[in-house]
Coordinates of C-alpha atoms in Angstrom, one line a residue:
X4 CA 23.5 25.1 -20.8
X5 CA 24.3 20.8 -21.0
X6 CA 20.9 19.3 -20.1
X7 CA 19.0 22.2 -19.7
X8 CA 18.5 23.4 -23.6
X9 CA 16.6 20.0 -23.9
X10 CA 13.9 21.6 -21.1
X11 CA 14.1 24.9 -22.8
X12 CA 13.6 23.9 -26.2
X13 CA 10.5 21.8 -25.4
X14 CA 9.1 24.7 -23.8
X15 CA 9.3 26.7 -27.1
X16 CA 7.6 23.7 -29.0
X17 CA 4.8 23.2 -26.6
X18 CA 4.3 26.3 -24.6
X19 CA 0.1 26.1 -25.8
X20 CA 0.1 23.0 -25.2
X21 CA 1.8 22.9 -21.4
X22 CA -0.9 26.0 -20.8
X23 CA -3.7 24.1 -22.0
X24 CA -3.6 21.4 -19.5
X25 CA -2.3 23.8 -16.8
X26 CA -4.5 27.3 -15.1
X27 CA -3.6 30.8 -14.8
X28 CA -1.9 30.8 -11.6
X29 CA 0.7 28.2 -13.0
X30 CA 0.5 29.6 -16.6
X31 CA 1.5 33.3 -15.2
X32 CA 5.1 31.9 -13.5
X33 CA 6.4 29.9 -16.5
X34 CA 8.5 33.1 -17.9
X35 CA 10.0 34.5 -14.7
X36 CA 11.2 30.5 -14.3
X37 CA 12.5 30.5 -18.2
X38 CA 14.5 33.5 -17.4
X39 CA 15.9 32.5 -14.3
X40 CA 16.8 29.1 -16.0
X41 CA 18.4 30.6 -19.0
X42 CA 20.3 33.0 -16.5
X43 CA 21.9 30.5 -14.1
X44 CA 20.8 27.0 -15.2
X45 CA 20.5 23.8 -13.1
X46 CA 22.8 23.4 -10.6
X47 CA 26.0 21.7 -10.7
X48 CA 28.7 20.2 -8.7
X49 CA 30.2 23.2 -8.3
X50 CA 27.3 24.7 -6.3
X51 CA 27.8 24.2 -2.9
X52 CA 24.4 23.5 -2.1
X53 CA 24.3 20.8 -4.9
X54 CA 28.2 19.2 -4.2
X55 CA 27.2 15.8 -3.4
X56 CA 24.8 15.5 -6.2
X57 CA 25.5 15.7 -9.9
X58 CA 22.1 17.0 -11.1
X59 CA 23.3 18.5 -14.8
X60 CA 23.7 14.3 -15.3
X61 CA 20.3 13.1 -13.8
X62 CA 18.6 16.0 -16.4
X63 CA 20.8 15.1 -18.9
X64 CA 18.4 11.5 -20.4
X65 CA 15.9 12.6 -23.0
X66 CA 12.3 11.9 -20.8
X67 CA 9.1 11.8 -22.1
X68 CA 6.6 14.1 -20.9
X69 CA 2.8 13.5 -20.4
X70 CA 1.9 17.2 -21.7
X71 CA -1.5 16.2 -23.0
X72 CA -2.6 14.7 -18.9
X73 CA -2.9 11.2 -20.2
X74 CA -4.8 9.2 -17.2
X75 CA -4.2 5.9 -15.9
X76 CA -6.4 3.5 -18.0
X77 CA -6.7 1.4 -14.3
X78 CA -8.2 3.0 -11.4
X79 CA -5.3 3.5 -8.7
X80 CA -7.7 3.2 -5.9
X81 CA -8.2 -0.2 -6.9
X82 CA -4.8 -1.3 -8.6
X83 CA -2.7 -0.1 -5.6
X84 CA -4.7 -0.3 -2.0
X85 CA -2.6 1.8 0.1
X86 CA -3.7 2.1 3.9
X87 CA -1.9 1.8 7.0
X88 CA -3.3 -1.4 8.9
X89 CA -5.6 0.0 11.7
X90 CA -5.1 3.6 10.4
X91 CA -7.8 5.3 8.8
X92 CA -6.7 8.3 6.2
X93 CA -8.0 10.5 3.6
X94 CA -6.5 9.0 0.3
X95 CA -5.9 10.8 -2.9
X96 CA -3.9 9.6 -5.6
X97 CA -1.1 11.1 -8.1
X98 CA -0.5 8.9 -11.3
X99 CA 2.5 10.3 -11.9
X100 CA 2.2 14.2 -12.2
X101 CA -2.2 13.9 -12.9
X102 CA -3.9 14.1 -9.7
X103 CA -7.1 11.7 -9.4
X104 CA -9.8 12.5 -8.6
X105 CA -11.1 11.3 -5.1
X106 CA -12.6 7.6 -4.4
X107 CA -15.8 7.7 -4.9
X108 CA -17.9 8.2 -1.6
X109 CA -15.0 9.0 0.5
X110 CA -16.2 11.8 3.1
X111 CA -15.7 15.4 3.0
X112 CA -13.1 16.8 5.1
X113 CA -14.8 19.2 8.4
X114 CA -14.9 22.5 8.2
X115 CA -14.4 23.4 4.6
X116 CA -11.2 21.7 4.4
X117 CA -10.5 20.1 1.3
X118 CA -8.6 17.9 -1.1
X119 CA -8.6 19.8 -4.2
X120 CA -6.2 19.5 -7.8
X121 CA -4.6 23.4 -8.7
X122 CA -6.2 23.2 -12.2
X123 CA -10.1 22.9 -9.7
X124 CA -9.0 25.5 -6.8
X125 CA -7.9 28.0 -9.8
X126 CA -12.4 27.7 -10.0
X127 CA -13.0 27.0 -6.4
X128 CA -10.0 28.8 -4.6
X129 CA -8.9 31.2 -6.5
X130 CA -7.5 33.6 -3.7
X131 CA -5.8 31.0 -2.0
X132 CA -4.1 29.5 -5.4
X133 CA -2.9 32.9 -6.5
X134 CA -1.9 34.4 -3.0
X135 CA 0.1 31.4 -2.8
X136 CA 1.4 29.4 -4.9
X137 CA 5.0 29.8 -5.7
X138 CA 5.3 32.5 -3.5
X139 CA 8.0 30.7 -0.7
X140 CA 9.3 28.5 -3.5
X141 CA 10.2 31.9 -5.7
X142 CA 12.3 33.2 -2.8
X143 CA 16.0 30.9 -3.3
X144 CA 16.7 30.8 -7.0
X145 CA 16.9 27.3 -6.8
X146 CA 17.6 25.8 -10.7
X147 CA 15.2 22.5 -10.0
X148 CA 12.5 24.7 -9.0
X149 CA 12.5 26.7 -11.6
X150 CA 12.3 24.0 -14.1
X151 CA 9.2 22.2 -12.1
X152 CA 7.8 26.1 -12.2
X153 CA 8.3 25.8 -16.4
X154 CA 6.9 22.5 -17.0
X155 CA 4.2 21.8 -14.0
X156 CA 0.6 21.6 -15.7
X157 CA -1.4 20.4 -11.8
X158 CA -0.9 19.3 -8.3
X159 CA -2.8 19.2 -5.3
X160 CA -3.9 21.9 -2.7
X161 CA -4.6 20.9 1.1
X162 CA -6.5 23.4 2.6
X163 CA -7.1 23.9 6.3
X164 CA -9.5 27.2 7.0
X165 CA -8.8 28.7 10.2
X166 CA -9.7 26.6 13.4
X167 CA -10.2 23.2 11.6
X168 CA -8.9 20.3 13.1
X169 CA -8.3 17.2 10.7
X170 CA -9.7 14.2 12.7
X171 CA -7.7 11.7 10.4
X172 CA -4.1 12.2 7.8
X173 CA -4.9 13.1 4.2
X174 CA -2.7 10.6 2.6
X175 CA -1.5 11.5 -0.6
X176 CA 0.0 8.7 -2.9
X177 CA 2.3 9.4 -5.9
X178 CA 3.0 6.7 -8.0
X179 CA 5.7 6.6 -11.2
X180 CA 4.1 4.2 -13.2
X181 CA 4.4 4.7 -17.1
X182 CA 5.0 2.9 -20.3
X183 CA 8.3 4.6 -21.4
X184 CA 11.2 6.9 -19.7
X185 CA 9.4 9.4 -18.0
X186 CA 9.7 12.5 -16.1
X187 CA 7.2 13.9 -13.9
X188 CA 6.8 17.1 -12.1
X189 CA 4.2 17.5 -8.9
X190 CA 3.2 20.2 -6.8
X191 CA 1.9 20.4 -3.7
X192 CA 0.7 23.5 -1.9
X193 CA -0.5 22.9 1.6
X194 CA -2.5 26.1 3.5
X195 CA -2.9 26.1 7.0
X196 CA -5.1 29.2 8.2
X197 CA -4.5 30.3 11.7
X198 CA -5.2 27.6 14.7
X199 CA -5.8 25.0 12.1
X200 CA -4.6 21.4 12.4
X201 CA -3.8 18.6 10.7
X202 CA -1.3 15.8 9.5
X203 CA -0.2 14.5 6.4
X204 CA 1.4 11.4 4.8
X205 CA 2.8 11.1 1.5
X206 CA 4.2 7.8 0.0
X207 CA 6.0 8.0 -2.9
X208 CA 6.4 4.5 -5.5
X209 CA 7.6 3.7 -8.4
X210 CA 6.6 0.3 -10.6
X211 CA 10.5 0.1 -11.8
X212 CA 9.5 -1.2 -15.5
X213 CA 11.1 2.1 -17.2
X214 CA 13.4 4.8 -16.0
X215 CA 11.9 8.2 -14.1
X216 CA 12.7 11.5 -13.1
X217 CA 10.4 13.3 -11.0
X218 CA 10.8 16.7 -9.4
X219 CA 8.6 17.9 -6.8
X220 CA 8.1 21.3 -5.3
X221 CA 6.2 21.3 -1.6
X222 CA 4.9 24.6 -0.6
X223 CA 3.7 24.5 3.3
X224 CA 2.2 27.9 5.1
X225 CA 1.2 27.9 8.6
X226 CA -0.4 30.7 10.0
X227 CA -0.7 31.6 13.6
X228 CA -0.7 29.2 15.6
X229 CA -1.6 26.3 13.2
X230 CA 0.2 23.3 13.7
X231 CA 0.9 20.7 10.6
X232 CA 3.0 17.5 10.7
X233 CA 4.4 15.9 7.5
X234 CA 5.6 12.7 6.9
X235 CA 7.6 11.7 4.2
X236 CA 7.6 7.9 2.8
X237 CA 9.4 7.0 -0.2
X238 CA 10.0 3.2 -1.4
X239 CA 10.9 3.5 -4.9
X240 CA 12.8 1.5 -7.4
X241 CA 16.5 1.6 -8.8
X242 CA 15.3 3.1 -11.7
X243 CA 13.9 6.3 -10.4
X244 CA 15.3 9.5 -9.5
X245 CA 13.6 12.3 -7.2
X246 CA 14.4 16.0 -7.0
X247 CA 12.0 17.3 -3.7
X248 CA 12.2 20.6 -2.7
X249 CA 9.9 21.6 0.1
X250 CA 9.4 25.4 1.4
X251 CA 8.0 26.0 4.4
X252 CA 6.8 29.7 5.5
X253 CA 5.7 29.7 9.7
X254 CA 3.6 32.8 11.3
X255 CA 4.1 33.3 15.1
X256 CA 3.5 30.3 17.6
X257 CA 2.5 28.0 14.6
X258 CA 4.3 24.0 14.4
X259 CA 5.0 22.3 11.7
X260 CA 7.1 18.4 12.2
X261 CA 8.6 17.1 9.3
X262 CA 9.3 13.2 9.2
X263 CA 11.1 11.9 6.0
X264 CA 11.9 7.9 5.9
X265 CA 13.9 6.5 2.7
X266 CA 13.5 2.9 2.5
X267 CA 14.5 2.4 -0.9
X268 CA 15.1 4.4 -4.1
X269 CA 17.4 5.1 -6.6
X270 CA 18.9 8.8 -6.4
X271 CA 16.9 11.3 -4.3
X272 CA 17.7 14.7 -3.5
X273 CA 15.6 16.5 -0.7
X274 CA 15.9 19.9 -0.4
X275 CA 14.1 21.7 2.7
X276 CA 13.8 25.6 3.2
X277 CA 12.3 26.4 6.8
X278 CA 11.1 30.0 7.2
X279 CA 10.8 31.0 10.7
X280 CA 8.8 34.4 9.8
X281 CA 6.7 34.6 12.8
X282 CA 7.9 35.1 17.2
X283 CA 7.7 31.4 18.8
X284 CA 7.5 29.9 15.6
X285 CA 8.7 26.4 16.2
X286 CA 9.7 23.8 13.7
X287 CA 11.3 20.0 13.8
X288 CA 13.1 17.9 11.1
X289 CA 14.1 14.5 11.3
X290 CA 14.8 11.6 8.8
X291 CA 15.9 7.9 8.4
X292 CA 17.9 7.0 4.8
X293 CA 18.0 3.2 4.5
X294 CA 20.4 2.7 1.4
X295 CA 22.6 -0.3 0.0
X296 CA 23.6 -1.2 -3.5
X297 CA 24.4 2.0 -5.5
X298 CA 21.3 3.9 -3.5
X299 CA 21.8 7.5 -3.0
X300 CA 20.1 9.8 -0.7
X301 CA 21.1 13.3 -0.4
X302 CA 19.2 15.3 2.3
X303 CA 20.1 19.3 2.2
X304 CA 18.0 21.6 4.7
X305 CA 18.2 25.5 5.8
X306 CA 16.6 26.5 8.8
X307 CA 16.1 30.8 8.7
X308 CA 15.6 31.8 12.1
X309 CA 13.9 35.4 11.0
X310 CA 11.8 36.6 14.1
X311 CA 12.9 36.4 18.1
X312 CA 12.0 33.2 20.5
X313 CA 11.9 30.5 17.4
X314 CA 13.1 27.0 17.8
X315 CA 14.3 24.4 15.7
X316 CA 15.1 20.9 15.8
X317 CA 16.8 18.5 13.2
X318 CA 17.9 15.0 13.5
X319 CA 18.9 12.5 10.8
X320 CA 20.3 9.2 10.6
X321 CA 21.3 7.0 8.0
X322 CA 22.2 3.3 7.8
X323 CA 24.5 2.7 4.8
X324 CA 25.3 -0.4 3.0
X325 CA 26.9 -2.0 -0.4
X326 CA 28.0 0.8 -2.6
X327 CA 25.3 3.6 -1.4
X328 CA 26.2 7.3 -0.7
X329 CA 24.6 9.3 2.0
X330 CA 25.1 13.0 2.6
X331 CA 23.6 15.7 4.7
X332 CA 24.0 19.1 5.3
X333 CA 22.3 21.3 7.7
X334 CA 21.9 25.2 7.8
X335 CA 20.8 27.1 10.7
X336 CA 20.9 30.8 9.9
X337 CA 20.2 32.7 13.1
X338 CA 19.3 36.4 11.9
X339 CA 20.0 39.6 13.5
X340 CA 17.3 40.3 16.0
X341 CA 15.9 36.6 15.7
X342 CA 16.9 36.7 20.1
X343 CA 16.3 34.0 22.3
X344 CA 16.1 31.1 19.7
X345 CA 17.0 27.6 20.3
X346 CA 18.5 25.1 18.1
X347 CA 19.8 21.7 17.9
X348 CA 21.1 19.6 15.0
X349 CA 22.4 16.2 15.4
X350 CA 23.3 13.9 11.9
X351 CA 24.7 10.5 12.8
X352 CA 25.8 7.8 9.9
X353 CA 26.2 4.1 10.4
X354 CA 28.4 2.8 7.4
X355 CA 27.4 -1.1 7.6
X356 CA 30.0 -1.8 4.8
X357 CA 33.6 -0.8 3.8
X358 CA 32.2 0.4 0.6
X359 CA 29.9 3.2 2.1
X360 CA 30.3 6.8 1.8
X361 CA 28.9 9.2 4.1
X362 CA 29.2 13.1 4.1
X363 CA 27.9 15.5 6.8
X364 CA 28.2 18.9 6.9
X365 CA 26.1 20.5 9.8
X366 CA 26.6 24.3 9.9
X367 CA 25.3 27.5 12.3
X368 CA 25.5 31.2 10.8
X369 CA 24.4 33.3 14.0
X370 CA 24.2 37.0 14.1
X371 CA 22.6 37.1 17.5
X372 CA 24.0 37.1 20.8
X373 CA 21.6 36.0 22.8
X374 CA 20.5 32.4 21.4
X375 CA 21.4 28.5 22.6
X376 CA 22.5 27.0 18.7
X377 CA 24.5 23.6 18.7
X378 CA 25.3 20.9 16.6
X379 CA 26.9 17.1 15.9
X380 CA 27.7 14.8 13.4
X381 CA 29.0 11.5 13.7
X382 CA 30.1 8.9 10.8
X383 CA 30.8 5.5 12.3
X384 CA 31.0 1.5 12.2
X385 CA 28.7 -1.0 14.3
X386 CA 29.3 -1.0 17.9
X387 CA 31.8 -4.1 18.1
X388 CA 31.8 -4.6 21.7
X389 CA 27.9 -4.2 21.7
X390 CA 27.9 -7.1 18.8
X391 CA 30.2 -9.0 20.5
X392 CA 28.5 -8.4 24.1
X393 CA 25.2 -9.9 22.0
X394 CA 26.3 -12.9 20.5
X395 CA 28.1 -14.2 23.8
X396 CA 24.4 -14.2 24.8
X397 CA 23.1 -16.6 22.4
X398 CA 22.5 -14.0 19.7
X399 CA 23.8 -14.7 15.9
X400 CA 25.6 -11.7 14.3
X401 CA 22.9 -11.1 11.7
X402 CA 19.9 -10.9 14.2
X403 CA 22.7 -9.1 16.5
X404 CA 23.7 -6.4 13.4
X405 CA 19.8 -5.9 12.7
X406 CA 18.6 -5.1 16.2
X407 CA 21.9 -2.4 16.7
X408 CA 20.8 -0.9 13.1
X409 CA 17.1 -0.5 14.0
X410 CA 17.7 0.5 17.5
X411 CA 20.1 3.2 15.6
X412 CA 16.9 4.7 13.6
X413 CA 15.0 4.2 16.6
X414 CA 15.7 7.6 17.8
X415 CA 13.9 9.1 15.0
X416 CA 11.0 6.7 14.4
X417 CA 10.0 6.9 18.3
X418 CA 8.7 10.4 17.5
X419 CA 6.5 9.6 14.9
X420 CA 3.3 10.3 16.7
X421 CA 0.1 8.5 14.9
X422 CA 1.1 5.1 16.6
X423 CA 0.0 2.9 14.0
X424 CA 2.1 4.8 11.6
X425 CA 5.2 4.4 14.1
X426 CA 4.6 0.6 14.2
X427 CA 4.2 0.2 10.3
X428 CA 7.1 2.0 9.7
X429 CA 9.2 0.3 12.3
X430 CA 7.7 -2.8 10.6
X431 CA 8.2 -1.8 7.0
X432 CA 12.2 -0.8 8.3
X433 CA 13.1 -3.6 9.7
X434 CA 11.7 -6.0 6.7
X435 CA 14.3 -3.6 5.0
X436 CA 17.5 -4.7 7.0
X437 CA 16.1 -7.8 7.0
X438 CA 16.4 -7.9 3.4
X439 CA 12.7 -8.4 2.7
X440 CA 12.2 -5.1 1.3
X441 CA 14.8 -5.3 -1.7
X442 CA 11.9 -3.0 -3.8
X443 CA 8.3 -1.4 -4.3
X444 CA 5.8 -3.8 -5.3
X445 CA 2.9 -1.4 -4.8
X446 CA 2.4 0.3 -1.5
X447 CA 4.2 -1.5 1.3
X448 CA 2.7 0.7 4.0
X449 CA -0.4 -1.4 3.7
X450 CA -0.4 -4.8 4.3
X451 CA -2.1 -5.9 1.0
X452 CA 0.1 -5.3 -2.4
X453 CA -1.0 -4.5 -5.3
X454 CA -3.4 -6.9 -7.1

């Protein structure tokens, strides 16, 4: 068992008390997750799917755990003002794993679309919360899910009713802030009925005065012809490390665009599951993984092409410095049937020191004949003749290094469509080869810190 028992034992001891500050819909999932724990435990390096990330040894520190929901003594909406400059959002907080409750007199979302915690939609959503949650995450065995099934007490439900159209992103802020080692564990379950729309941002921090451990499990469902885009933001701290596993579940001629950026961190291990259930279904993933020092990022995503005419896209890129790891592997399983789908998959590494380490392993598993599926990975140096084409021209090698690195990740930032969010974050990335963005102090998306 090695770290696990910890997890298990504590869940003996303080089963009333996890259910007490939880609701039924999370309550009823905790033994099906025990069982599959005690059966095949938390991964290890020896699972394929988990080879470039030791996470029996990132489980293995005794955290504390804030069973009794323990709130922030400081309001977060004033301690921490996070908004993108010229970019107005719906903001909700996450002090660690308690959602907050809204700002005071922020508007309500059109349509019956809401912002709600699991513990309120158990009251207010009840159909929704049971119908869904945990239903896509339940589906893979995963070990890290599991354990954030047994110990989760809240999280937050986005829900679109059919035909809503968000006019602004909800903006959901989790912040690792806490008086001792601590770990964490968030959920998020995102509903998107059929034709509804909407984007969403979520920035992840961490103050960096103790060590934490958070694991998050994203659930995203997209009806018919809904169309969702998520972006990803994390600029955490040395100290923290981050298990995110996101499951997404598509009905016919829905969209959903994922956009995940790590500017700094300390491990993090994303784990996305795309479901293409529905015909037409189409679905794009792309990332940027800033790391230096002993940073490492670990992106691992599947793609399922289940149903005919679906098509995916996935392009990541990493800039790696110092003594930081990058690694990246990409599934696309084509099934039988799943006709006429299209995919492309295209992972490229820039190792900006001798010390780097970058691993790519893109794969296709096709059992259709009919289908256009490629892919490409490249692991590489800076362009030498392009640097030494620049500095012939009057351009020093540092400016020269930092506009080849940023016009590198430019490829994935171009797409990012709110384009005040596109500017910030080609802002806020190059402050980071710059140098200037060495760790969170706050929210860095917005261009006031914290107080």
């Amino acid at each position: 068992m090695g770290s696990l028992q910890q997890y298990i034992d504590l869940y003996a001891a303080q089963r009333d008390t996890l259910a007490a500050g939880s609701c039924p819909a999370l309550n009823a999932r905790r033994e099906a997750a025990l069982l599959q724990l005690r059966e095949k435990g938390l991964p290890t390096l020896r699972d394929e799917d988990y080879k470039y990330t030791d996470a029996e040894a990132a489980f293995a520190p005794d955290y504390g755990l804030n069973l009794r929901r323990t709130v922030p003594a400081t309001d977060p909406y004033r301690t921490y003002r996070c908004a993108v400059p010229n970019m107005s959002t719906q903001l909700y907080f996450v002090v660690n794993d308690v959602p907050m409750p809204p700002a005071a007199g922020q508007p309500s979302l059109p349509g019956g679309a809401c912002v709600m915690s699991l513990k309120q939609a158990a009251t207010d959503l009840p159909e929704v919360l049971e119908s869904c949650y945990h239903r896509a995450a339940a589906t893979d065995g995963d070990g890290v899910t599991a354990l954030n099934t047994l110990l989760a007490q809240d999280g937050l439900l986005v829900y679109l009713p059919a035909g809503v159209v968000l006019p602004h992103p909800v903006q959901i802020v989790n912040v690792a802030a806490a008086g001792a080692d601590l770990m964490m564990n968030r959920r998020l379950l995102i509903v998107a009925e059929r034709g509804a729309q909407g984007a969403i941002l979520c920035c992840d921090h961490a103050d960096g005065k103790h060590a934490t451990l958070s694991t998050q499990v994203v659930e995203i469902y997209a009806a018919e012809e809904a169309r969702l885009d998520l972006y990803a933001v994390e600029e955490t701290q040395a100290t923290h490390t981050a298990f995110n596993n996101l499951y997404v579940d598509q009905a016919a001629h829905s969209r959903v665009t994922y956009h995940g950026i790590t500017l700094t961190n300390g491990l993090t291990r994303n784990r996305l599951t795309f479901r293409l259930a529905g015909q037409g279904a189409e679905m794009v993933a792309r990332g940027v993984a800033v790391a230096d020092g002993e940073e490492r990022v670990d992106n691992s995503l599947l793609v399922d092409h289940a149903a005919p005419a679906c098509t995916s896209n996935l392009l990541y890129k990493y800039v790696l410095d110092g003594h930081s790891v990058g690694a990246f592997a990409g599934k696309v399983l084509v099934r039988e049937g799943a006709q006429k789908s299209l995919s492309e998959q295209t992972n490229a590494n820039l190792c900006a020191s001798a010390d780097a380490r970058a691993f790519s392993q893109p794969m296709l598993e096709i059992y259709a004949d009919d289908v256009k599926c490629n892919h490409g990975s490249t692991i590489g140096k800076l362009d030498e003749m392009a640097l030494f084409y620049m500095r012939q021209r009057g351009i020093d090698e540092r400016e020269a290094r930092l506009l080849l690195q940023h016009a590198f990740v430019n490829d994935v930032l171009r797409h990012i469509e709110p384009e005040r969010l596109r500017d910030r974050l080609a802002h806020l990335v190059e402050q980071r080869f710059r140098g200037e963005l060495s760790a969170c102090r706050g929210c860095r998306m917005c261009a006031s810190h914290r107080q």
